[in-house]
PDB file of C-alpha atoms in Angstrom:
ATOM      1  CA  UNK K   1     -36.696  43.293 -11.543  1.00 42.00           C
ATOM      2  CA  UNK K   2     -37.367  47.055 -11.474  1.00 45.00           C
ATOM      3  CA  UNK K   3     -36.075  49.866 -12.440  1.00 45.00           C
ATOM      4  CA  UNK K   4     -32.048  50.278 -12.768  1.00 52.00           C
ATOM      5  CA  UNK K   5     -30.335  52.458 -10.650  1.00 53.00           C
ATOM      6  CA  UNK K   6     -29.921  56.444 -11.291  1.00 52.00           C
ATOM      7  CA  UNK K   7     -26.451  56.857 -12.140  1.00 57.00           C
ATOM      8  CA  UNK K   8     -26.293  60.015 -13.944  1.00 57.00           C
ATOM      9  CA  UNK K   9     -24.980  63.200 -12.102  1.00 60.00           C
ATOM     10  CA  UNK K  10     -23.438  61.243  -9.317  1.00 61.00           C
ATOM     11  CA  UNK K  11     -21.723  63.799  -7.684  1.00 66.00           C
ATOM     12  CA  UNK K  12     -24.905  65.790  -7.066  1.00 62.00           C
ATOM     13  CA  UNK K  13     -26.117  65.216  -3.281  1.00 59.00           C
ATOM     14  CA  UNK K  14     -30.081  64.343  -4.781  1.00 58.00           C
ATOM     15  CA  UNK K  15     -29.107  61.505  -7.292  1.00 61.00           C
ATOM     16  CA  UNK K  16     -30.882  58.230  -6.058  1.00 58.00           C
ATOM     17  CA  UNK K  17     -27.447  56.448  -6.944  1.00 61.00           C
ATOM     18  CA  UNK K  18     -25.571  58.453  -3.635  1.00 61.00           C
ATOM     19  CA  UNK K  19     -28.443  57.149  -1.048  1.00 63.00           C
ATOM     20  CA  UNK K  20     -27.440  54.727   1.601  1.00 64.00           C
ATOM     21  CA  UNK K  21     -30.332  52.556   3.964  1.00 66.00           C
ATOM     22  CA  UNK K  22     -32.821  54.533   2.320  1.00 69.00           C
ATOM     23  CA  UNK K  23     -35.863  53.000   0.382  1.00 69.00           C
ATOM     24  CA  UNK K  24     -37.965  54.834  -1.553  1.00 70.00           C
ATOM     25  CA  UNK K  25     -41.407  53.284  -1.468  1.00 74.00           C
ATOM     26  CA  UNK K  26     -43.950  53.871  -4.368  1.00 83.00           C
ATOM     27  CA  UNK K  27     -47.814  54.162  -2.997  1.00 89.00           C
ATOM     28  CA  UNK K  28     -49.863  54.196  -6.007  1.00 86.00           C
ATOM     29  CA  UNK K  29     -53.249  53.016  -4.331  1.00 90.00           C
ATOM     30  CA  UNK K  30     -52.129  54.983  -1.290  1.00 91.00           C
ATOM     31  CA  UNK K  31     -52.461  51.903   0.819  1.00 93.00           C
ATOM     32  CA  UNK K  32     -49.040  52.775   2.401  1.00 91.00           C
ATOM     33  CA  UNK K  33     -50.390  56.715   2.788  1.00 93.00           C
ATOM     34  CA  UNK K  34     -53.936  55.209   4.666  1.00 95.00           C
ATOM     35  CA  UNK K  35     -51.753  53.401   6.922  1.00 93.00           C
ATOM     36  CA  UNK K  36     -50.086  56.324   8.254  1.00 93.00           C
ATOM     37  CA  UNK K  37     -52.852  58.863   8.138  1.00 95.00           C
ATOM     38  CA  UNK K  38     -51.648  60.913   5.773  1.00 95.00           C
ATOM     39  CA  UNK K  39     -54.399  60.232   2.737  1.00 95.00           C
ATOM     40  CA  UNK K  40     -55.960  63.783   1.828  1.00 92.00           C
ATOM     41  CA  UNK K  41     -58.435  64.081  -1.175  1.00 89.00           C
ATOM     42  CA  UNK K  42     -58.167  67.247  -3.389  1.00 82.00           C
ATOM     43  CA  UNK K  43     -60.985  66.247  -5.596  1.00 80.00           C
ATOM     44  CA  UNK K  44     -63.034  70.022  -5.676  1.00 78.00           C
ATOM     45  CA  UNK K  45     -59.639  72.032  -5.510  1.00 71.00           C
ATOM     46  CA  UNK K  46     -57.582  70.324  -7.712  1.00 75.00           C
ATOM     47  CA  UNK K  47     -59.312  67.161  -9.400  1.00 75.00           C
ATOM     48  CA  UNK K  48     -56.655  64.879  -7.848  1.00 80.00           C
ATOM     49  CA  UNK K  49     -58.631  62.534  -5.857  1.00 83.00           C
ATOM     50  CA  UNK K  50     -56.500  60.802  -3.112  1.00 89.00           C
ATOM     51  CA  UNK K  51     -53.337  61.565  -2.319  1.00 88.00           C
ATOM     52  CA  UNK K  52     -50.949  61.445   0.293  1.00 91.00           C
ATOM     53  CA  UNK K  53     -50.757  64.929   2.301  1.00 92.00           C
ATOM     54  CA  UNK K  54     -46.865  66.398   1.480  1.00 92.00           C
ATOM     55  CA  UNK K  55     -44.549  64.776   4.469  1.00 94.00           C
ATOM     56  CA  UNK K  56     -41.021  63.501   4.767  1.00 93.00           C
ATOM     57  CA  UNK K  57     -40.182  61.061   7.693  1.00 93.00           C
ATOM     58  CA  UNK K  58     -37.673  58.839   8.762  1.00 91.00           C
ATOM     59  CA  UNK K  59     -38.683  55.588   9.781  1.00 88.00           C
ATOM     60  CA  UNK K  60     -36.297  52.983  11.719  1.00 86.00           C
ATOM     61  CA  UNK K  61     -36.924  49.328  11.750  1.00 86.00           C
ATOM     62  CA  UNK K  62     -41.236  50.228  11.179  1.00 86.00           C
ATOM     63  CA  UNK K  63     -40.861  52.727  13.699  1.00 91.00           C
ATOM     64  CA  UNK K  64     -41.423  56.418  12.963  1.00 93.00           C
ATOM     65  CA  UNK K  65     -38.519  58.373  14.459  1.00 95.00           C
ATOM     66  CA  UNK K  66     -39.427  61.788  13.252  1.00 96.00           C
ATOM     67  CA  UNK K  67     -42.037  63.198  10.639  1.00 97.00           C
ATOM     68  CA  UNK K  68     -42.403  66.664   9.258  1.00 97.00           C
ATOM     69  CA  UNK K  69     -46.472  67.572   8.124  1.00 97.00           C
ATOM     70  CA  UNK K  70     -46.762  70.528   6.531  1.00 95.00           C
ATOM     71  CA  UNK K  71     -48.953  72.442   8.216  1.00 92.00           C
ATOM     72  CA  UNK K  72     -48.986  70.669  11.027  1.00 94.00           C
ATOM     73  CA  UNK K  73     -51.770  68.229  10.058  1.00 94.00           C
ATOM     74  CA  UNK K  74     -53.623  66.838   6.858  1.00 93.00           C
ATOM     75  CA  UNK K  75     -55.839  68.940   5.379  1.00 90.00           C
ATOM     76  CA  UNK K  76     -58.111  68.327   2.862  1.00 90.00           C
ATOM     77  CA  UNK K  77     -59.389  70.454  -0.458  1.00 85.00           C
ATOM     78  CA  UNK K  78     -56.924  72.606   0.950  1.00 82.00           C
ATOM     79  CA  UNK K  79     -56.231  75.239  -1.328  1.00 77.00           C
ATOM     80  CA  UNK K  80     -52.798  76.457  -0.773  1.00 79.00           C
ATOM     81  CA  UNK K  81     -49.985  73.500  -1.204  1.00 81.00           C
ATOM     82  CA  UNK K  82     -47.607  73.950   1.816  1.00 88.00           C
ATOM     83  CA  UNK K  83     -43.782  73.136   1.447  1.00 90.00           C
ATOM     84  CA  UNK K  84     -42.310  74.552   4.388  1.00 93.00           C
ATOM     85  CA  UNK K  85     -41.308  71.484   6.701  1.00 95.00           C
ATOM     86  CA  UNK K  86     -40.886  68.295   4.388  1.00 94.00           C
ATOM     87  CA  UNK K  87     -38.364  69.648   1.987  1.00 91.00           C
ATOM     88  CA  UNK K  88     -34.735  68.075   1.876  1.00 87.00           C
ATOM     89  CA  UNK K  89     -33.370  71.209   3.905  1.00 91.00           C
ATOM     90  CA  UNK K  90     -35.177  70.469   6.731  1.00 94.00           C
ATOM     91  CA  UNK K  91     -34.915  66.560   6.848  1.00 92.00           C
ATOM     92  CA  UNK K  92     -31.046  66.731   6.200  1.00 90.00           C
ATOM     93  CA  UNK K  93     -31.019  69.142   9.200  1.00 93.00           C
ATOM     94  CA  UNK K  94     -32.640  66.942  11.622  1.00 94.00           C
ATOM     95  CA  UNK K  95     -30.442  63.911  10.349  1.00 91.00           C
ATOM     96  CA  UNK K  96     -27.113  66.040  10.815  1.00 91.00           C
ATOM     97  CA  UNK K  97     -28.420  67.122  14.179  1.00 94.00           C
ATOM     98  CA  UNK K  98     -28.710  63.007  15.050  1.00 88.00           C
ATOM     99  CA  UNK K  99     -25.064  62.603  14.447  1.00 78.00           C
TER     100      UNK K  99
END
């Protein structure tokens, strides 16, 4: 079941199809987000509701290794929408500096 595999564009670095030991995880009651702390509600700034505060991590055997929170912390009805730390720029840095 689910959805087939991306395999459009393969030689671009971003297509899902070129990841290897990576699972992307869909959160859609933010059960996953609660669990790591990371649930933020933008309900009078932007009408979202809940929703996971922007991160990227990487996560080995349930254990967080590293994680990059934009400003520092969770926020919530925060106005401005930080992406300064959990872009792919930063996370492929830290994984080349593991090699």
């Amino acid at each position: 079941g689910g959805l087939g595999e991306e395999k459009r564009g393969g030689s671009h670095i971003m297509n899902p199809g070129n990841f290897k030991k990576v699972k992307l995880l869909p959160d859609g009651a933010c059960a996953f987000t609660r669990g790591m702390g990371m649930s933020c509600t933008w309900d009078s700034e932007r009408g979202f509701g809940e929703r996971s505060w922007r991160y990227s991590a990487v996560i080995n055997d349930g254990k967080v290794e590293k994680i990059f929170i934009e400003g520092g912390s969770v926020m919530q009805n925060h106005g401005p929408d930080p992406f300064e730390v959990s872009d792919a720029d930063t996370m492929l840095a830290y994984l080349k500096s593991k090699k």
